Amino acid sequence: MPSSNFWLRRLERVLTAVVQTLTVLSAVVMILSLLVGVFFRYVMQDSLTWSEEVAMLCFSWLIFLAAALMVRENGHVRMELIEPAMSAKAYGLLNQFIWILIAMIGGYMAWTGFQFIQLTMGQSSPAIRYPIWMRDISLPIGGILITFYALLNLCAKPDGQTSESAHSRVTLES
């Protein structure tokens, strides 16, 4: 019988592939929407009513999905002034504290995002008339993904790396 880590790694790989695909798709659609809007406005002398709304919808999804991917890759900006002077044990404790804090922030994003959706439920966008919750749900989904990836990183080990390279890819402990 496969271990729970097998299923967790598989879930993480599949989820990451989906998030990466949606992130790229959001970026491409946003850029194309903006380019079409600019073309029609300045070349055709006719504004499109939908291009900015599509771009805003894609931008919202792009931001929160990309933020979750950056948590997965440990790619967010961090100050590394004191890390080189820390012992390996102190660095490990600091890193665990950081991942716990990031997971809590992701959980808070999810919780407040769902509350915000309840406030805006029933509203629709002015031009396209899509339900506003389709844009706003990107916040709690991003928060859930951030929490998931932060908890995975919290449970990961740095493969015997030193503190200078501990931010490299991590693997789940067996």
XYZ file of N, CA and C in Angstrom:
522
model
N 0.846 -1.186 0.000
C 0.000 0.000 0.000
C 0.884 1.239 0.000
N 0.638 2.174 -0.936
C 1.468 3.376 -1.003
C 1.314 4.221 0.259
N 2.393 4.879 0.618
C 2.359 5.713 1.817
C 1.575 6.991 1.552
N 1.225 7.670 2.632
C 0.483 8.927 2.493
C 1.330 9.985 1.803
N 2.655 9.903 1.960
C 3.520 10.866 1.274
C 3.429 10.719 -0.237
N 3.238 9.490 -0.724
C 3.073 9.271 -2.159
C 1.870 10.057 -2.669
N 0.753 9.931 -1.974
C -0.465 10.625 -2.390
C -0.332 12.128 -2.225
N 0.346 12.552 -1.180
C 0.549 13.982 -0.972
C 1.436 14.567 -2.069
N 2.509 13.860 -2.417
C 3.383 14.328 -3.503
C 2.635 14.351 -4.832
N 1.826 13.332 -5.049
C 1.054 13.275 -6.296
C 0.050 14.424 -6.362
N -0.657 14.666 -5.254
C -1.589 15.791 -5.183
C -0.857 17.101 -5.440
N 0.300 17.261 -4.830
C 1.078 18.494 -4.998
C 1.502 18.673 -6.454
N 1.938 17.618 -7.107
C 2.362 17.715 -8.511
C 1.192 18.067 -9.426
N 0.066 17.389 -9.235
C -1.105 17.649 -10.080
C -1.636 19.059 -9.829
N -1.762 19.420 -8.564
C -2.255 20.753 -8.215
C -1.337 21.837 -8.769
N -0.040 21.635 -8.652
C 0.915 22.619 -9.161
C 0.816 22.741 -10.674
N 0.651 21.629 -11.375
C 0.506 21.682 -12.833
C -0.743 22.465 -13.227
N -1.839 22.251 -12.510
C -3.078 22.982 -12.788
C -2.889 24.471 -12.501
N -2.290 24.797 -11.366
C -2.086 26.205 -10.991
C -1.153 26.891 -11.988
N -0.086 26.217 -12.402
C 0.829 26.804 -13.382
C 0.123 27.057 -14.705
N -0.683 26.107 -15.143
C -1.421 26.267 -16.398
C -2.396 27.432 -16.314
N -3.148 27.510 -15.222
C -4.104 28.611 -15.054
C -3.397 29.958 -14.942
N -2.230 29.981 -14.326
C -1.472 31.226 -14.197
C -1.023 31.721 -15.566
N -0.461 30.829 -16.364
C -0.020 31.209 -17.711
C -1.214 31.618 -18.561
N -2.287 30.862 -18.488
C -3.492 31.182 -19.247
C -4.039 32.553 -18.853
N -4.069 32.842 -17.562
C -4.539 34.153 -17.089
C -3.662 35.275 -17.628
N -2.352 35.075 -17.610
C -1.434 36.104 -18.109
C -1.629 36.334 -19.604
N -1.756 35.264 -20.366
C -1.918 35.387 -21.817
C -3.234 36.080 -22.155
N -4.321 35.655 -21.536
C -5.628 36.262 -21.814
C -5.632 37.730 -21.386
N -5.020 38.049 -20.247
C -4.962 39.436 -19.789
C -4.205 40.304 -20.795
N -3.045 39.844 -21.231
C -2.240 40.626 -22.173
C -2.965 40.786 -23.504
N -3.546 39.712 -24.012
C -4.286 39.799 -25.278
C -5.482 40.737 -25.162
N -6.185 40.663 -24.054
C -7.336 41.543 -23.839
C -6.914 43.010 -23.838
N -5.815 43.299 -23.158
C -5.327 44.680 -23.119
C -4.836 45.142 -24.490
N -4.134 44.272 -25.209
C -3.658 44.636 -26.550
C -4.818 44.893 -27.503
N -5.832 44.041 -27.456
C -7.009 44.237 -28.310
C -7.710 45.536 -27.936
N -7.827 45.802 -26.640
C -8.460 47.043 -26.196
C -7.710 48.278 -26.662
N -6.389 48.256 -26.567
C -5.572 49.394 -27.032
C -5.678 49.539 -28.548
N -5.630 48.426 -29.268
C -5.746 48.472 -30.726
C -7.068 49.115 -31.143
N -8.157 48.664 -30.551
C -9.457 49.209 -30.924
C -9.592 50.672 -30.518
N -9.039 51.036 -29.373
C -9.171 52.411 -28.907
C -8.380 53.385 -29.777
N -7.136 53.052 -30.112
C -6.270 54.018 -30.787
C -6.183 53.823 -32.293
N -6.395 52.636 -32.793
C -6.321 52.412 -34.233
C -7.714 52.474 -34.857
N -8.646 51.786 -34.258
C -10.002 51.742 -34.807
C -10.873 52.894 -34.307
N -10.380 53.660 -33.348
C -11.117 54.787 -32.771
C -12.464 54.358 -32.186
N -12.481 53.168 -31.608
C -13.701 52.641 -31.006
C -13.305 51.815 -29.785
N -13.824 52.173 -28.635
C -13.459 51.458 -27.407
C -14.292 50.196 -27.241
N -13.645 49.164 -26.736
C -14.349 47.933 -26.389
C -14.784 48.026 -24.929
N -15.986 47.615 -24.655
C -16.483 47.716 -23.279
C -15.996 46.580 -22.402
N -15.578 45.488 -22.982
C -15.271 44.291 -22.216
C -13.789 44.075 -21.933
N -12.890 44.706 -22.672
C -11.471 44.344 -22.578
C -10.873 44.617 -21.192
N -11.244 45.722 -20.571
C -10.694 46.030 -19.245
C -11.234 45.080 -18.178
N -12.486 44.694 -18.296
C -13.053 43.754 -17.317
C -12.422 42.372 -17.429
N -12.185 41.922 -18.637
C -11.519 40.632 -18.825
C -10.105 40.702 -18.257
N -9.412 41.811 -18.520
C -8.053 41.976 -17.998
C -8.053 41.994 -16.466
N -9.020 42.657 -15.858
C -9.094 42.715 -14.393
C -9.392 41.339 -13.798
N -10.284 40.600 -14.432
C -10.594 39.244 -13.980
C -9.342 38.363 -14.032
N -8.648 38.408 -15.153
C -7.429 37.598 -15.305
C -6.324 38.065 -14.366
N -6.215 39.370 -14.152
C -5.187 39.906 -13.263
C -5.402 39.426 -11.830
N -6.653 39.425 -11.383
C -6.949 38.949 -10.027
C -6.507 37.500 -9.857
N -6.841 36.663 -10.812
C -6.442 35.258 -10.739
C -4.926 35.105 -10.855
N -4.334 35.866 -11.743
C -2.883 35.789 -11.945
C -2.125 36.105 -10.665
N -2.522 37.154 -9.973
C -1.819 37.583 -8.760
C -1.852 36.500 -7.690
N -3.016 35.978 -7.379
C -3.124 35.037 -6.261
C -2.591 33.649 -6.611
N -2.733 33.231 -7.865
C -2.156 31.946 -8.260
C -0.632 32.020 -8.294
N -0.108 33.117 -8.833
C 1.354 33.276 -8.883
C 1.938 33.415 -7.480
N 1.223 34.078 -6.583
C 1.705 34.193 -5.199
C 1.812 32.814 -4.559
N 0.833 31.960 -4.813
C 0.885 30.599 -4.268
C 2.056 29.817 -4.854
N 2.293 29.970 -6.149
C 3.437 29.287 -6.762
C 4.757 29.781 -6.187
N 4.824 31.058 -5.879
C 6.053 31.593 -5.280
C 6.252 31.044 -3.869
N 5.180 30.829 -3.136
C 5.303 30.194 -1.819
C 5.824 28.773 -2.004
N 5.310 28.066 -2.982
C 5.778 26.699 -3.243
C 7.277 26.680 -3.509
N 7.756 27.634 -4.293
C 9.163 27.676 -4.682
C 10.034 28.438 -3.689
N 9.427 28.942 -2.613
C 10.159 29.766 -1.643
C 10.808 30.942 -2.362
N 10.061 31.561 -3.238
C 10.609 32.597 -4.097
C 10.262 34.017 -3.721
N 9.582 34.222 -2.615
C 9.253 35.577 -2.211
C 10.483 36.287 -1.668
N 10.433 37.579 -1.706
C 11.534 38.395 -1.203
C 11.702 38.151 0.286
N 12.934 38.001 0.708
C 13.218 37.843 2.131
C 14.558 38.487 2.428
N 14.662 38.973 3.645
C 15.918 39.585 4.080
C 16.807 38.495 4.663
N 18.008 38.404 4.172
C 18.926 37.361 4.616
C 20.120 37.954 5.361
N 19.867 38.987 6.138
C 20.956 39.642 6.859
C 21.479 38.808 8.012
N 20.583 38.195 8.774
C 21.025 37.481 9.971
C 21.192 35.983 9.748
N 20.644 35.457 8.671
C 20.708 34.016 8.444
C 22.128 33.458 8.395
N 23.085 34.116 7.717
C 24.442 33.546 7.682
C 25.100 33.456 9.060
N 24.696 34.305 9.986
C 25.300 34.304 11.320
C 24.612 33.323 12.270
N 23.538 32.703 11.822
C 22.768 31.813 12.696
C 23.314 30.390 12.641
N 23.126 29.686 13.735
C 23.456 28.257 13.736
C 22.413 27.524 12.895
N 22.727 26.308 12.502
C 21.800 25.523 11.685
C 20.486 25.283 12.420
N 20.560 25.038 13.728
C 19.349 24.795 14.512
C 18.494 26.060 14.595
N 19.125 27.209 14.860
C 18.388 28.472 14.938
C 17.776 28.817 13.584
N 18.532 28.570 12.517
C 18.014 28.830 11.178
C 16.799 27.943 10.897
N 16.874 26.679 11.294
C 15.750 25.765 11.099
C 14.509 26.219 11.849
N 14.696 26.675 13.090
C 13.563 27.172 13.877
C 12.973 28.433 13.257
N 13.837 29.333 12.793
C 13.360 30.551 12.137
C 12.571 30.197 10.881
N 13.094 29.263 10.108
C 12.411 28.849 8.885
C 11.043 28.242 9.194
N 10.957 27.415 10.231
C 9.672 26.833 10.617
C 8.690 27.919 11.039
N 9.167 28.895 11.798
C 8.319 30.011 12.217
C 7.802 30.772 11.001
N 8.669 30.999 10.017
C 8.274 31.724 8.806
C 7.187 30.953 8.057
N 7.355 29.625 7.909
C 6.346 28.835 7.197
C 5.020 28.813 7.948
N 5.071 28.762 9.271
C 3.836 28.814 10.066
C 3.144 30.157 9.857
N 3.912 31.229 9.876
C 3.359 32.570 9.669
C 2.740 32.698 8.276
N 3.430 32.188 7.259
C 2.895 32.240 5.897
C 1.605 31.424 5.798
N 1.568 30.258 6.429
C 0.350 29.436 6.418
C -0.803 30.171 7.098
N -0.514 30.855 8.200
C -1.560 31.615 8.898
C -2.065 32.767 8.030
N -1.168 33.440 7.332
C -1.574 34.532 6.444
C -2.437 33.989 5.310
N -2.052 32.844 4.748
C -2.868 32.214 3.709
C -4.246 31.840 4.226
N -4.307 31.306 5.441
C -5.593 30.977 6.045
C -6.451 32.214 6.261
N -5.812 33.296 6.689
C -6.537 34.557 6.881
C -7.059 35.080 5.537
N -6.238 34.965 4.494
C -6.686 35.379 3.160
C -7.916 34.583 2.733
N -7.893 33.279 2.981
C -9.027 32.434 2.603
C -10.273 32.820 3.393
N -10.118 32.978 4.691
C -11.256 33.299 5.553
C -11.877 34.645 5.182
N -11.055 35.688 5.070
C -11.593 37.008 4.728
C -12.095 37.044 3.290
N -11.469 36.256 2.416
C -11.930 36.196 1.032
C -13.333 35.636 0.929
N -13.608 34.573 1.683
C -14.962 34.010 1.670
C -15.969 34.985 2.279
N -15.566 35.726 3.298
C -16.459 36.746 3.867
C -16.754 37.836 2.839
N -15.720 38.248 2.096
C -15.902 39.286 1.086
C -16.837 38.816 -0.024
N -16.724 37.557 -0.405
C -17.607 37.015 -1.443
C -19.061 37.084 -0.992
N -19.310 36.828 0.290
C -20.675 36.916 0.803
C -21.214 38.338 0.684
N -20.345 39.333 0.857
C -20.776 40.727 0.728
C -21.094 41.104 -0.711
N -20.367 40.523 -1.655
C -20.540 40.912 -3.055
C -21.399 39.927 -3.847
N -21.937 38.912 -3.181
C -22.765 37.916 -3.864
C -23.970 38.609 -4.490
N -24.272 38.235 -5.697
C -25.411 38.824 -6.400
C -25.030 39.991 -7.285
N -23.823 40.528 -7.128
C -23.380 41.625 -7.986
C -22.807 41.069 -9.280
N -22.890 41.883 -10.322
C -22.294 41.480 -11.596
C -21.495 42.641 -12.168
N -20.589 42.313 -13.059
C -19.731 43.346 -13.645
C -20.559 44.228 -14.573
N -20.162 45.485 -14.736
C -20.976 46.410 -15.528
C -21.058 46.076 -17.020
N -19.964 45.689 -17.636
C -19.958 45.510 -19.089
C -20.328 44.090 -19.511
N -19.623 43.118 -18.988
C -19.839 41.731 -19.415
C -20.995 41.086 -18.658
N -21.247 41.547 -17.473
C -22.302 41.040 -16.600
C -21.976 39.666 -16.014
N -20.672 39.356 -15.865
C -20.328 38.100 -15.193
C -20.464 38.309 -13.692
N -20.777 37.263 -12.938
C -20.900 37.411 -11.484
C -19.557 37.825 -10.869
N -19.576 38.827 -10.028
C -18.357 39.358 -9.413
C -17.650 38.301 -8.569
N -18.396 37.336 -8.049
C -17.745 36.316 -7.228
C -16.712 35.531 -8.034
N -16.862 35.462 -9.359
C -15.881 34.759 -10.188
C -14.507 35.421 -10.112
N -14.480 36.721 -9.920
C -13.217 37.435 -9.728
C -12.772 37.344 -8.277
N -13.706 37.551 -7.363
C -13.355 37.644 -5.946
C -12.949 36.309 -5.330
N -13.375 35.206 -5.904
C -13.024 33.906 -5.327
C -11.542 33.581 -5.530
N -10.877 34.375 -6.349
C -9.433 34.169 -6.520
C -8.684 34.410 -5.210
N -9.186 35.301 -4.356
C -8.532 35.571 -3.065
C -8.578 34.361 -2.134
N -9.742 33.783 -1.834
C -9.712 32.621 -0.938
C -9.034 31.395 -1.555
N -9.166 31.206 -2.858
C -8.478 30.072 -3.478
C -6.971 30.273 -3.395
N -6.516 31.493 -3.651
C -5.092 31.787 -3.482
C -4.644 31.573 -2.051
N -5.467 31.967 -1.090
C -5.135 31.761 0.320
C -5.044 30.291 0.687
N -5.963 29.493 0.165
C -5.922 28.045 0.421
C -4.651 27.438 -0.174
N -4.317 27.842 -1.390
C -3.102 27.324 -2.030
C -1.843 27.761 -1.287
N -1.818 29.013 -0.840
C -0.670 29.506 -0.068
C -0.520 28.695 1.216
N -1.632 28.452 1.892
C -1.593 27.650 3.121
C -1.098 26.238 2.826
N -1.606 25.630 1.785
C -1.206 24.270 1.407
C 0.296 24.196 1.138
N 0.801 25.104 0.310
C 2.228 25.069 -0.034
C 3.109 25.425 1.160
N 2.645 26.340 2.011
C 3.431 26.685 3.205
C 3.515 25.495 4.152
N 2.409 24.783 4.323
C 2.429 23.601 5.193
C 3.295 22.491 4.602
N 3.282 22.347 3.281
C 4.183 21.376 2.650
C 5.639 21.749 2.911
N 5.956 23.024 2.771
C 7.328 23.468 3.023
C 7.694 23.330 4.493
N 6.728 23.515 5.375
C 6.979 23.339 6.807
C 7.338 21.883 7.111
N 6.694 20.957 6.422
C 6.932 19.527 6.654
C 8.092 18.983 5.831
N 8.754 19.826 5.063
C 9.824 19.369 4.179
C 11.169 19.441 4.874
N 12.113 18.695 4.339
C 13.487 18.761 4.842
C 14.386 19.239 3.708
N 15.435 19.977 4.011
C 16.271 20.558 2.957
C 17.326 19.616 2.384
N 17.154 18.305 2.480
C 18.084 17.335 1.893
C 19.520 17.514 2.355
N 19.717 17.838 3.628
C 21.065 17.957 4.167
C 21.826 19.172 3.678
N 21.130 20.165 3.171
C 21.799 21.348 2.660
C 22.183 22.265 3.807
N 23.129 23.139 3.552
C 23.509 24.143 4.536
C 22.494 25.266 4.502
N 22.586 26.170 5.463
C 21.601 27.248 5.534
C 21.666 28.163 4.316
N 22.815 28.225 3.638
C 22.903 29.091 2.460
C 22.053 28.561 1.309
N 21.897 27.237 1.236
C 21.148 26.668 0.122
C 19.841 26.023 0.566
N 19.410 26.313 1.764
C 18.209 25.668 2.293
C 16.949 26.105 1.568
N 17.011 27.210 0.847
C 15.825 27.654 0.132
C 15.659 26.922 -1.198
N 16.568 26.021 -1.526
C 16.437 25.230 -2.742
C 15.293 24.233 -2.582
N 15.028 23.474 -3.619
C 13.933 22.502 -3.607
C 13.995 21.606 -2.381
N 12.865 21.375 -1.800
C 12.786 20.528 -0.619
C 11.985 19.280 -0.958
N 12.188 18.221 -0.199
C 11.414 16.999 -0.388
C 10.721 16.659 0.912
N 9.604 15.992 0.804
C 8.861 15.615 1.997
C 9.613 14.535 2.746
N 9.599 14.639 4.064
C 10.239 13.618 4.887
C 9.458 12.324 4.786
N 10.161 11.214 4.845
C 9.497 9.898 4.773
C 8.920 9.521 6.102
